[in-house]
Coordinates of C-alpha atoms in Angstrom, one line a residue:
M1 CA 100.6 94.7 72.5
S2 CA 99.3 96.0 69.0
D3 CA 99.2 99.4 69.1
T4 CA 95.9 100.1 68.0
I5 CA 92.6 99.3 69.6
G6 CA 90.6 100.1 68.0
K7 CA 85.9 101.0 69.0
S8 CA 84.4 99.2 71.5
G9 CA 81.0 101.1 71.3
K10 CA 80.9 104.7 73.8
I11 CA 82.7 106.0 77.5
S12 CA 83.6 108.3 79.2
G13 CA 87.0 110.6 78.4
S14 CA 88.2 109.2 82.2
E15 CA 87.4 105.7 81.3
A16 CA 89.4 106.5 77.9
M17 CA 92.2 108.5 79.6
L18 CA 92.6 105.1 81.6
K19 CA 92.1 102.5 78.6
T20 CA 95.3 104.8 77.9
L21 CA 97.4 104.9 80.6
I22 CA 97.5 101.2 80.9
A23 CA 98.4 100.9 76.8
E24 CA 101.1 103.0 77.3
G25 CA 102.3 100.5 79.9
V26 CA 101.5 102.8 82.9
D27 CA 101.3 101.3 86.1
T28 CA 101.4 102.9 90.1
V29 CA 99.7 106.6 89.5
F30 CA 100.8 108.9 92.6
G31 CA 97.9 112.3 93.2
Y32 CA 95.9 113.6 95.4
P33 CA 91.9 114.2 94.7
G34 CA 89.9 116.6 93.6
G35 CA 87.1 118.5 92.2
Q36 CA 87.8 119.4 88.9
V37 CA 89.3 115.7 88.7
I38 CA 86.4 114.3 90.9
P39 CA 85.2 112.1 87.4
L40 CA 88.5 110.4 86.0
Y41 CA 89.1 109.4 90.2
D42 CA 85.1 108.1 89.7
C43 CA 86.3 106.2 87.1
L44 CA 89.6 105.1 88.6
Y45 CA 87.7 103.1 91.6
D46 CA 87.0 100.6 88.7
Y47 CA 89.9 100.0 87.8
Q48 CA 92.2 99.6 90.6
D49 CA 93.1 96.4 89.9
R50 CA 95.5 97.3 87.4
L51 CA 97.1 101.3 87.5
K52 CA 97.5 101.7 91.3
H53 CA 96.6 104.9 92.8
V54 CA 99.0 106.3 95.8
L55 CA 97.7 108.7 97.9
V56 CA 100.1 111.5 98.3
R57 CA 99.5 114.2 101.2
H58 CA 100.7 117.1 98.9
E59 CA 100.6 117.2 94.7
Q60 CA 104.3 118.7 95.0
G61 CA 104.9 115.0 96.5
A62 CA 103.3 113.7 93.7
T63 CA 105.3 114.6 91.7
H64 CA 108.5 114.2 93.2
A65 CA 107.9 110.6 94.4
A66 CA 107.3 110.3 89.9
Q67 CA 110.3 111.5 89.7
G68 CA 111.8 108.9 92.0
Y69 CA 109.7 106.2 90.3
A70 CA 111.2 107.2 87.0
R71 CA 114.9 107.2 88.0
T72 CA 114.6 104.0 89.0
S73 CA 112.4 101.6 87.0
G74 CA 113.5 103.6 83.7
K75 CA 109.8 104.0 82.8
V76 CA 107.4 107.4 82.9
G77 CA 106.2 108.9 86.1
V78 CA 102.6 110.3 86.4
A79 CA 101.0 112.3 88.8
L80 CA 97.5 113.0 89.5
V81 CA 96.7 116.2 90.3
T82 CA 92.9 118.6 90.5
S83 CA 93.3 122.3 88.8
G84 CA 94.0 125.7 90.8
P85 CA 95.6 124.9 93.9
G86 CA 96.2 121.2 93.0
A87 CA 97.3 122.1 89.3
T88 CA 100.1 125.1 91.2
N89 CA 100.7 122.6 94.1
T90 CA 103.5 120.8 90.6
I91 CA 105.4 123.9 89.4
T92 CA 107.9 123.4 91.5
G93 CA 108.3 118.9 90.8
I94 CA 107.4 119.6 86.8
A95 CA 110.5 122.1 86.8
D96 CA 112.4 119.6 88.6
A97 CA 112.1 117.4 86.7
L98 CA 112.4 119.3 83.3
M99 CA 116.4 120.5 85.3
D100 CA 116.5 116.8 85.5
S101 CA 115.5 114.9 82.6
T102 CA 113.0 113.8 84.5
P103 CA 110.5 112.2 82.0
L104 CA 107.4 112.3 83.9
V105 CA 103.5 113.3 83.0
V106 CA 101.3 115.2 84.7
I107 CA 97.7 115.5 84.4
S108 CA 95.7 117.7 86.3
G109 CA 91.3 118.6 86.4
Q110 CA 90.3 121.9 84.1
V111 CA 87.0 124.0 84.8
P112 CA 84.3 122.7 81.8
S113 CA 85.4 124.0 78.5
P114 CA 82.6 126.4 78.7
L115 CA 83.8 127.7 81.7
L116 CA 87.9 128.6 80.8
G117 CA 88.4 132.3 81.3
T118 CA 85.5 133.6 83.1
D119 CA 87.6 132.8 86.5
A120 CA 85.3 130.2 87.2
F121 CA 86.2 128.8 91.0
Q122 CA 89.7 126.7 91.3
E123 CA 90.5 127.3 87.4
I124 CA 94.8 128.7 86.4
D125 CA 95.8 128.9 83.3
V126 CA 98.0 125.4 83.9
I127 CA 99.2 125.9 79.8
G128 CA 100.4 129.3 80.6
I129 CA 102.1 128.8 83.1
T130 CA 103.4 125.1 82.4
Q131 CA 104.2 126.0 78.9
P132 CA 108.2 127.2 80.4
I133 CA 108.8 123.5 82.3
T134 CA 107.5 121.4 80.0
K135 CA 108.6 119.7 76.3
W136 CA 104.4 120.3 76.1
A137 CA 102.0 121.4 77.7
Y138 CA 97.8 121.0 75.5
Q139 CA 94.6 121.3 77.1
I140 CA 92.6 118.3 76.4
R141 CA 88.7 120.2 75.8
K142 CA 87.7 117.5 73.6
P143 CA 87.0 113.3 74.7
E144 CA 87.6 112.9 70.8
E145 CA 91.1 114.5 71.5
I146 CA 92.2 112.4 74.8
A147 CA 93.8 109.1 73.2
W148 CA 95.6 110.9 70.5
A149 CA 97.2 113.4 73.2
V150 CA 98.0 110.7 76.5
S151 CA 100.0 109.2 74.0
R152 CA 101.4 111.5 72.3
A153 CA 101.8 112.8 76.0
F154 CA 104.7 109.2 76.2
Y155 CA 105.6 109.6 73.9
I156 CA 108.2 113.1 74.0
A157 CA 108.2 113.4 77.1
S158 CA 110.5 109.6 76.9
S159 CA 111.8 110.5 74.3
G160 CA 114.9 111.8 73.3
R161 CA 116.4 113.7 76.6
P162 CA 113.6 113.1 78.1
G163 CA 111.4 115.7 81.0
P164 CA 107.9 116.3 81.9
V165 CA 104.4 117.0 79.4
V166 CA 101.6 118.8 81.5
L167 CA 97.9 117.4 80.2
D168 CA 95.0 119.4 81.4
F169 CA 92.1 117.8 81.6
A170 CA 88.6 120.1 81.3
K171 CA 85.8 118.1 83.1
D172 CA 83.5 118.2 80.4
A173 CA 85.8 116.2 78.1
Q174 CA 86.2 114.0 81.4
L175 CA 82.2 114.1 81.3
G176 CA 81.4 113.4 77.3
K177 CA 81.2 110.0 75.4
V178 CA 83.7 108.8 72.8
D179 CA 84.4 106.7 70.6
Y180 CA 88.0 104.4 72.1
V181 CA 90.2 104.2 69.4
Y182 CA 94.1 103.6 70.5
E183 CA 96.8 103.9 68.6
K184 CA 100.1 104.4 69.7
V185 CA 102.4 108.0 69.0
R186 CA 105.8 106.4 67.1
H187 CA 106.8 109.9 65.1
I188 CA 105.5 113.5 65.3
R189 CA 106.7 115.5 62.4
S190 CA 109.3 118.2 63.0
Y191 CA 110.4 116.1 66.3
L192 CA 113.7 114.4 66.1
P193 CA 114.4 113.3 68.9
I194 CA 117.2 110.3 68.6
P195 CA 118.9 112.1 65.2
D196 CA 120.3 109.7 62.6
I197 CA 124.7 109.4 63.4
I198 CA 126.9 111.7 61.4
T199 CA 129.5 110.1 60.2
A200 CA 131.9 112.9 60.0
Q201 CA 131.1 113.9 63.4
I202 CA 131.9 110.6 64.2
E203 CA 135.0 109.4 62.9
A204 CA 136.2 113.3 63.9
A205 CA 136.1 112.4 67.9
A206 CA 137.9 109.2 67.4
A207 CA 140.8 111.0 65.7
L208 CA 140.9 112.8 68.6
I209 CA 140.5 110.0 71.5
N210 CA 143.6 107.4 68.8
A211 CA 145.9 111.2 68.5
A212 CA 144.9 111.2 72.8
K213 CA 147.8 110.8 75.4
R214 CA 146.1 112.3 78.4
P215 CA 141.9 111.8 77.5
F216 CA 139.1 111.6 80.0
A217 CA 135.5 111.3 80.3
L218 CA 132.9 113.6 81.8
V219 CA 130.1 111.0 82.5
G220 CA 126.9 112.6 82.6
Q221 CA 123.5 110.8 83.2
G222 CA 122.6 111.0 79.6
V223 CA 124.5 107.7 79.7
I224 CA 122.3 105.7 82.6
L225 CA 118.6 107.4 80.2
S226 CA 120.4 106.0 77.5
G227 CA 120.9 102.3 78.7
A228 CA 124.0 102.8 77.3
E229 CA 126.0 101.8 80.6
K230 CA 127.3 98.9 78.8
E231 CA 128.6 100.5 76.2
L232 CA 130.2 103.6 78.0
G233 CA 132.2 100.3 79.7
A234 CA 132.9 99.1 76.2
F235 CA 134.3 102.7 74.9
L236 CA 136.7 103.9 78.6
E237 CA 138.4 99.9 78.6
K238 CA 139.4 100.0 75.3
A239 CA 140.9 103.9 75.0
D240 CA 141.5 103.0 78.4
I241 CA 140.0 106.4 79.6
P242 CA 139.5 107.6 82.9
A243 CA 136.9 109.1 83.7
G244 CA 135.2 111.0 86.0
F245 CA 131.0 111.8 86.8
T246 CA 128.6 114.1 87.3
A247 CA 126.5 113.7 90.2
L248 CA 123.2 112.4 88.4
G249 CA 125.8 110.4 86.7
L250 CA 127.5 108.6 89.9
S251 CA 126.0 104.8 89.3
A252 CA 126.7 104.7 85.0
T253 CA 129.6 102.2 87.2
P254 CA 130.7 101.3 89.9
T255 CA 131.8 103.1 92.3
A256 CA 135.0 100.4 91.8
Y257 CA 135.4 100.6 88.3
R258 CA 139.2 101.0 88.0
L259 CA 138.4 104.3 85.5
N260 CA 135.8 105.8 87.7
K261 CA 137.9 108.5 89.6
G262 CA 134.9 109.9 90.9
M263 CA 132.7 113.2 91.8
L264 CA 132.6 116.2 89.3
G265 CA 132.2 119.3 90.7
M266 CA 131.8 122.0 93.3
H267 CA 131.7 119.4 96.5
G268 CA 133.8 116.6 94.0
N269 CA 137.3 114.6 94.4
I270 CA 139.9 116.7 94.1
G271 CA 141.8 114.6 90.8
P272 CA 138.9 114.9 88.4
N273 CA 138.3 118.1 88.5
M274 CA 142.5 119.2 88.4
K275 CA 142.4 116.5 85.5
T276 CA 139.6 118.0 83.7
N277 CA 142.7 121.3 83.3
E278 CA 144.9 119.1 82.7
C279 CA 144.0 116.8 79.8
D280 CA 145.1 116.7 76.4
V281 CA 141.5 115.3 75.5
L282 CA 138.0 116.3 77.3
I283 CA 135.3 113.7 76.3
A284 CA 131.7 114.9 77.9
I285 CA 129.1 112.1 77.7
G286 CA 125.4 113.1 77.9
M287 CA 125.6 116.0 81.0
R288 CA 126.3 119.2 79.8
F289 CA 128.1 121.5 81.4
D290 CA 126.7 122.9 84.2
D291 CA 127.4 125.2 86.1
R292 CA 128.4 123.4 89.5
V293 CA 130.5 121.6 88.1
T294 CA 132.8 123.9 85.4
G295 CA 133.1 127.2 88.1
N296 CA 134.6 129.9 85.9
L297 CA 134.1 128.9 82.5
Q298 CA 137.1 131.3 81.9
T299 CA 139.2 128.9 83.5
Y300 CA 137.9 125.2 81.6
A301 CA 140.2 123.1 80.8
K302 CA 141.6 125.7 77.8
Q303 CA 144.7 123.4 77.1
A304 CA 142.0 120.5 76.0
K305 CA 140.1 119.6 73.1
I306 CA 136.8 118.9 73.4
I307 CA 135.0 116.9 72.4
H308 CA 130.6 116.8 73.1
F309 CA 128.2 113.3 72.7
D310 CA 124.4 114.9 73.7
I311 CA 121.2 113.5 72.3
D312 CA 120.2 117.1 72.7
L313 CA 121.3 119.7 70.9
S314 CA 120.7 123.0 72.0
E315 CA 123.5 122.0 75.1
I316 CA 126.2 121.4 72.4
G317 CA 128.7 124.7 72.0
K318 CA 126.3 126.4 74.4
N319 CA 128.1 126.4 77.4
V320 CA 131.4 125.3 76.3
P321 CA 132.9 125.0 72.5
V322 CA 133.0 122.0 71.3
D323 CA 135.7 121.2 68.9
A324 CA 134.1 117.6 67.9
P325 CA 130.1 117.9 68.6
V326 CA 128.8 113.9 68.7
W327 CA 124.8 113.9 68.0
G328 CA 122.7 111.7 69.1
D329 CA 121.9 109.1 71.6
A330 CA 125.0 107.1 73.6
K331 CA 124.1 104.1 73.1
E332 CA 124.6 104.2 69.9
T333 CA 126.7 107.2 69.9
L334 CA 129.3 104.8 72.4
V335 CA 129.6 102.2 70.0
A336 CA 130.2 103.8 66.7
V337 CA 132.8 105.7 68.1
T338 CA 134.2 102.0 70.2
N339 CA 134.4 100.7 66.1
L340 CA 136.8 103.7 65.1
L341 CA 139.1 103.6 68.6
E342 CA 142.6 102.0 68.2
P343 CA 143.7 100.2 71.3
A344 CA 145.0 102.2 73.5
C345 CA 147.4 103.1 77.0
H346 CA 147.7 105.5 79.9
T347 CA 149.0 104.1 83.5
E348 CA 151.2 106.6 83.8
W349 CA 148.5 109.4 83.7
I350 CA 145.1 107.0 84.8
E351 CA 148.4 106.5 88.1
S352 CA 148.7 110.5 87.6
F353 CA 145.4 110.3 89.7
A354 CA 147.3 108.3 93.4
S355 CA 148.5 111.8 94.6
H356 CA 145.3 113.5 94.7
E357 CA 144.1 110.7 95.6
K358 CA 146.1 110.1 99.1
E359 CA 145.8 113.8 100.1
E360 CA 142.2 113.7 99.4
Y361 CA 141.8 111.1 102.1
E362 CA 144.9 112.6 103.7
K363 CA 143.0 115.7 104.4
V364 CA 139.5 115.4 104.2
I365 CA 137.7 112.0 103.7
E366 CA 140.5 109.9 106.6
K367 CA 138.9 112.9 109.0
E368 CA 135.6 112.5 107.8
I369 CA 134.8 108.8 107.9
N370 CA 137.2 107.9 111.0
P371 CA 137.1 110.8 113.2
E372 CA 139.4 111.2 116.3
A373 CA 138.0 110.8 119.1
G374 CA 135.2 112.6 121.3
R375 CA 134.6 114.3 117.8
R376 CA 131.2 114.7 117.6
L377 CA 128.8 111.9 115.0
Q378 CA 130.2 113.2 111.4
M379 CA 128.1 113.5 108.1
G380 CA 130.2 111.5 106.2
E381 CA 130.6 108.6 109.0
V382 CA 127.5 107.7 108.7
V383 CA 126.5 107.4 105.6
R384 CA 129.2 105.9 104.1
K385 CA 128.5 103.1 107.1
V386 CA 125.4 102.4 106.5
T387 CA 126.9 101.7 102.4
E388 CA 129.0 99.1 104.1
A389 CA 126.0 97.9 105.6
T390 CA 124.4 97.5 102.2
G391 CA 126.6 95.6 101.1
N392 CA 126.8 98.7 98.6
K393 CA 123.8 98.1 97.0
A394 CA 121.4 99.9 97.6
V395 CA 119.4 103.1 96.0
L396 CA 121.1 106.7 98.0
V397 CA 117.5 109.3 97.5
T398 CA 119.3 112.2 99.1
D399 CA 117.3 116.1 100.0
V400 CA 119.2 118.7 99.7
G401 CA 122.1 120.3 101.7
Q402 CA 124.6 119.0 102.9
N403 CA 122.6 115.3 103.5
Q404 CA 122.9 115.1 99.2
M405 CA 126.9 116.4 99.1
M406 CA 127.8 113.9 102.1
G407 CA 125.3 111.3 100.8
L408 CA 126.8 111.6 96.9
R409 CA 130.5 111.3 98.2
Y410 CA 130.8 108.7 100.8
F411 CA 127.8 106.2 99.4
K412 CA 128.5 103.7 96.7
Y413 CA 127.6 102.0 94.4
S414 CA 127.8 98.5 92.5
K415 CA 124.5 98.9 90.3
T416 CA 123.0 101.6 88.0
R417 CA 119.8 103.8 89.1
S418 CA 121.1 104.3 91.9
V419 CA 121.2 108.0 92.6
V420 CA 117.8 110.2 93.5
T421 CA 118.6 113.5 93.9
S422 CA 116.9 117.9 92.5
G423 CA 120.3 118.0 90.4
G424 CA 119.9 121.0 88.5
L425 CA 117.3 122.4 90.0
G426 CA 118.0 121.8 94.3
T427 CA 114.5 121.1 95.7
M428 CA 114.1 120.8 99.3
G429 CA 112.0 118.5 100.3
Y430 CA 113.1 116.5 97.4
G431 CA 114.1 114.0 100.1
L432 CA 111.5 112.3 100.8
P433 CA 108.8 111.8 98.7
A434 CA 111.3 111.5 96.2
A435 CA 112.0 107.5 98.5
I436 CA 108.6 106.9 98.1
G437 CA 108.7 106.1 94.6
A438 CA 112.2 105.2 94.9
K439 CA 110.6 102.3 96.8
M440 CA 108.3 101.6 94.2
G441 CA 109.7 102.0 91.1
A442 CA 112.4 99.2 92.7
P443 CA 110.6 97.3 95.4
G444 CA 112.8 94.9 95.6
R445 CA 116.1 97.0 96.5
T446 CA 117.0 98.5 99.7
V447 CA 115.7 102.6 99.8
C448 CA 117.9 104.8 101.8
L449 CA 116.5 107.8 101.9
F450 CA 119.9 110.8 103.7
A451 CA 117.9 113.9 104.6
G452 CA 118.9 116.3 106.7
D453 CA 116.6 118.2 109.6
G454 CA 115.6 121.7 107.5
G455 CA 114.6 119.9 103.6
L456 CA 112.4 116.8 105.4
Q457 CA 110.4 119.0 107.5
M458 CA 109.4 120.5 103.4
T459 CA 107.2 117.2 102.9
I460 CA 107.1 115.7 106.1
Q461 CA 103.4 114.7 106.0
E462 CA 104.7 111.9 103.7
L463 CA 105.3 110.0 106.2
G464 CA 101.6 109.6 105.7
T465 CA 101.8 107.9 102.1
I466 CA 105.0 105.5 103.7
M467 CA 102.2 104.4 106.4
Q468 CA 98.7 104.0 104.4
E469 CA 101.5 101.8 101.8
K470 CA 103.1 100.3 104.3
L471 CA 107.0 101.2 102.0
N472 CA 110.1 99.7 103.5
V473 CA 112.1 102.5 103.4
K474 CA 115.5 103.4 105.4
I475 CA 115.3 107.2 106.3
I476 CA 118.8 109.0 107.8
V477 CA 117.8 112.2 109.0
L478 CA 121.1 114.2 109.2
N479 CA 120.2 116.1 111.9
N480 CA 122.5 119.5 112.7
K481 CA 120.1 121.6 114.0
Y482 CA 120.8 124.4 111.4
L483 CA 120.3 124.5 108.3
G484 CA 123.3 123.1 106.8
M485 CA 124.3 124.3 103.5
V486 CA 123.3 127.6 104.2
R487 CA 125.3 128.1 106.9
Q488 CA 128.6 126.8 105.9
W489 CA 128.4 129.3 102.6
Q490 CA 127.5 132.3 105.7
E491 CA 130.3 131.2 107.4
L492 CA 132.9 131.1 104.6
F493 CA 131.8 134.4 103.2
F494 CA 129.6 136.3 105.3
D495 CA 131.7 136.4 108.3
K496 CA 129.7 133.8 110.8
R497 CA 126.7 135.6 110.0
Y498 CA 124.1 133.5 110.6
S499 CA 121.4 135.3 110.0
F500 CA 118.1 132.4 110.3
T501 CA 120.0 129.7 109.7
T502 CA 119.5 127.2 113.2
M503 CA 115.9 125.1 113.8
D504 CA 114.8 123.9 116.9
N505 CA 113.4 121.1 115.7
P506 CA 110.9 119.0 116.7
D507 CA 110.6 114.9 117.9
F508 CA 111.8 113.6 114.8
V509 CA 111.1 109.8 115.7
G510 CA 108.0 111.0 117.9
I511 CA 106.5 111.7 114.6
A512 CA 107.7 109.3 112.9
K513 CA 105.9 106.5 115.8
A514 CA 103.3 108.7 116.1
Y515 CA 102.9 107.3 111.5
G516 CA 103.5 104.2 112.8
I517 CA 107.4 103.9 111.7
G518 CA 109.7 102.2 113.9
G519 CA 113.1 105.0 114.7
R520 CA 115.7 105.4 116.8
A521 CA 117.8 108.4 117.8
V522 CA 121.5 108.4 118.4
E523 CA 124.0 110.7 119.7
K524 CA 126.9 107.8 120.3
R525 CA 129.5 107.0 118.0
E526 CA 130.0 103.7 120.0
E527 CA 125.8 103.0 119.1
L528 CA 125.3 103.9 115.4
D529 CA 126.9 100.4 114.2
D530 CA 123.7 98.4 116.3
A531 CA 121.8 101.8 115.3
I532 CA 121.9 100.9 111.4
A533 CA 121.5 97.2 111.8
E534 CA 118.6 97.7 113.7
M535 CA 117.4 99.5 111.0
L536 CA 118.1 97.7 107.7
N537 CA 117.2 94.2 109.7
H538 CA 113.1 96.7 110.9
E539 CA 110.4 95.5 108.7
G540 CA 109.0 98.2 107.4
A541 CA 110.0 101.6 107.4
Y542 CA 112.1 103.4 110.4
M543 CA 113.7 106.8 110.8
L544 CA 117.0 106.8 112.2
V545 CA 117.3 110.8 113.7
V546 CA 121.6 111.0 113.7
H547 CA 122.9 114.2 115.4
V548 CA 125.2 114.9 113.7
E549 CA 128.5 117.8 114.4
T550 CA 126.6 121.0 113.9
H551 CA 129.5 123.1 112.4
G552 CA 129.9 120.2 110.3
M553 CA 131.6 121.8 106.6
V554 CA 131.3 120.3 103.5
Y555 CA 135.2 119.4 101.9
P556 CA 136.7 119.5 99.2
M557 CA 135.4 122.9 97.9
V558 CA 135.4 125.4 95.1
P559 CA 134.4 128.0 95.7
A560 CA 130.7 129.4 93.2
G561 CA 132.3 131.5 90.0
A562 CA 136.2 129.8 91.2
S563 CA 138.6 128.0 88.3
I564 CA 137.1 124.7 89.3
T565 CA 141.3 123.8 90.3
N566 CA 140.7 126.5 93.4
I567 CA 140.0 124.2 95.3
H568 CA 139.9 124.1 99.4
L569 CA 140.2 121.6 102.0
G570 CA 139.6 123.6 105.0

């Protein structure tokens, strides 16, 4: 398509909005109509063959669905809502997208511009509220601004370090007429999404890696966002570097890859955490040294020279002092450094992970996935059986809590873009709507959502969206009748005072069936394999409710604020 679409007579601002969305490659919009966005929805009625609109049941669900769509498709997710409460209901999803670098454009209706500042019905200062949690927030008051603002929004949301953008769309701008001219935004003065490679940085990083005896890479979602999975593989292979992965970076390589040593952080694997404080060169790639990964910064990797690859300059040195910054797009900088690396062999260093893997398997994993006879079903056991039944090819979507950590730990990945979870914000209720978007972003893949009984009920109304769209999403509810992660902390750190974490739950299968969704509940181990097979073979959406150990714990665990090597195994 040409970057410029010339005048073709006056059209409404609403039509200009839809034409620009299509020009930007949008094919799916998640939304909920209301008074101040009716003109845009009226125009959308005539564009249904070019833009698929998914009617969610709550505006928060629209943002999370758009996030899930973005995470599996690699495109910008789009949400469309009305003013006032419609806009404010998106705040959690916008903040979540900012924390997890998810490209998102949220379009909110707004009262006519002459009424701005009058406290008109359903008027709210959307720009003022969202500026701190967006890459850009802009109010469209004139139809002449639409094509420019929308293209700019998509450029900002998708370039550099991705993130959310909000467009507040005044009603009179929706109704007004404009000579429509679209020109794709490819440059914004003072905005440098992909910095030029700095040769001195590349040389300094390569020199440290070439001199290393015990190099260790920390891989984050930035590798996936830049599409640098192959470049990462070439880098690790040439220098023979073992790697640990953040929660959002987990599927950057297959789980079975020989240099993949598992997950970092509070509930990560023993080896990656211990080796962080034993390596001589620590190489962070597209990750931000989150506190759940580093633990106590005063004891974090003090023995190591630290290299940090990142596209966001503000992240380099923010939490951890860096010896060799590498500013730029990982897809480019990894290649540049790899070209200067000497082929290496670190067999003894890589083999030193084995003792930690053996200890973790014997003390934690074996008990979780192969529990003793008579014990109730365990969360990890369920996750592992589901992933193996899919051939480890499915997309994992999680809610937040113990279900999330067990999902991340025990699911296995063979393809990139296979993890959809709320990382930085930790949003309960994220899972169900995100699974909707994940399926629509990757319709040919099996999507397995793991949710707890608490988080599921925060957005359970989105079962209606699944029903209406006839989406084949597999929902596994790990029902322990607790807010499990909070209960775990209460048990470990608050003298087992379970303050308001027990839950009386409804008949989840009955609710699913009311929405036309198949389902089954399981309590006995001998029923689990058959139930999983039934779920995966079922035509359409299915809810499998598994009654698991009520006092199950997620181990290993590094207590908050402790050294990353202070690992509790139970």
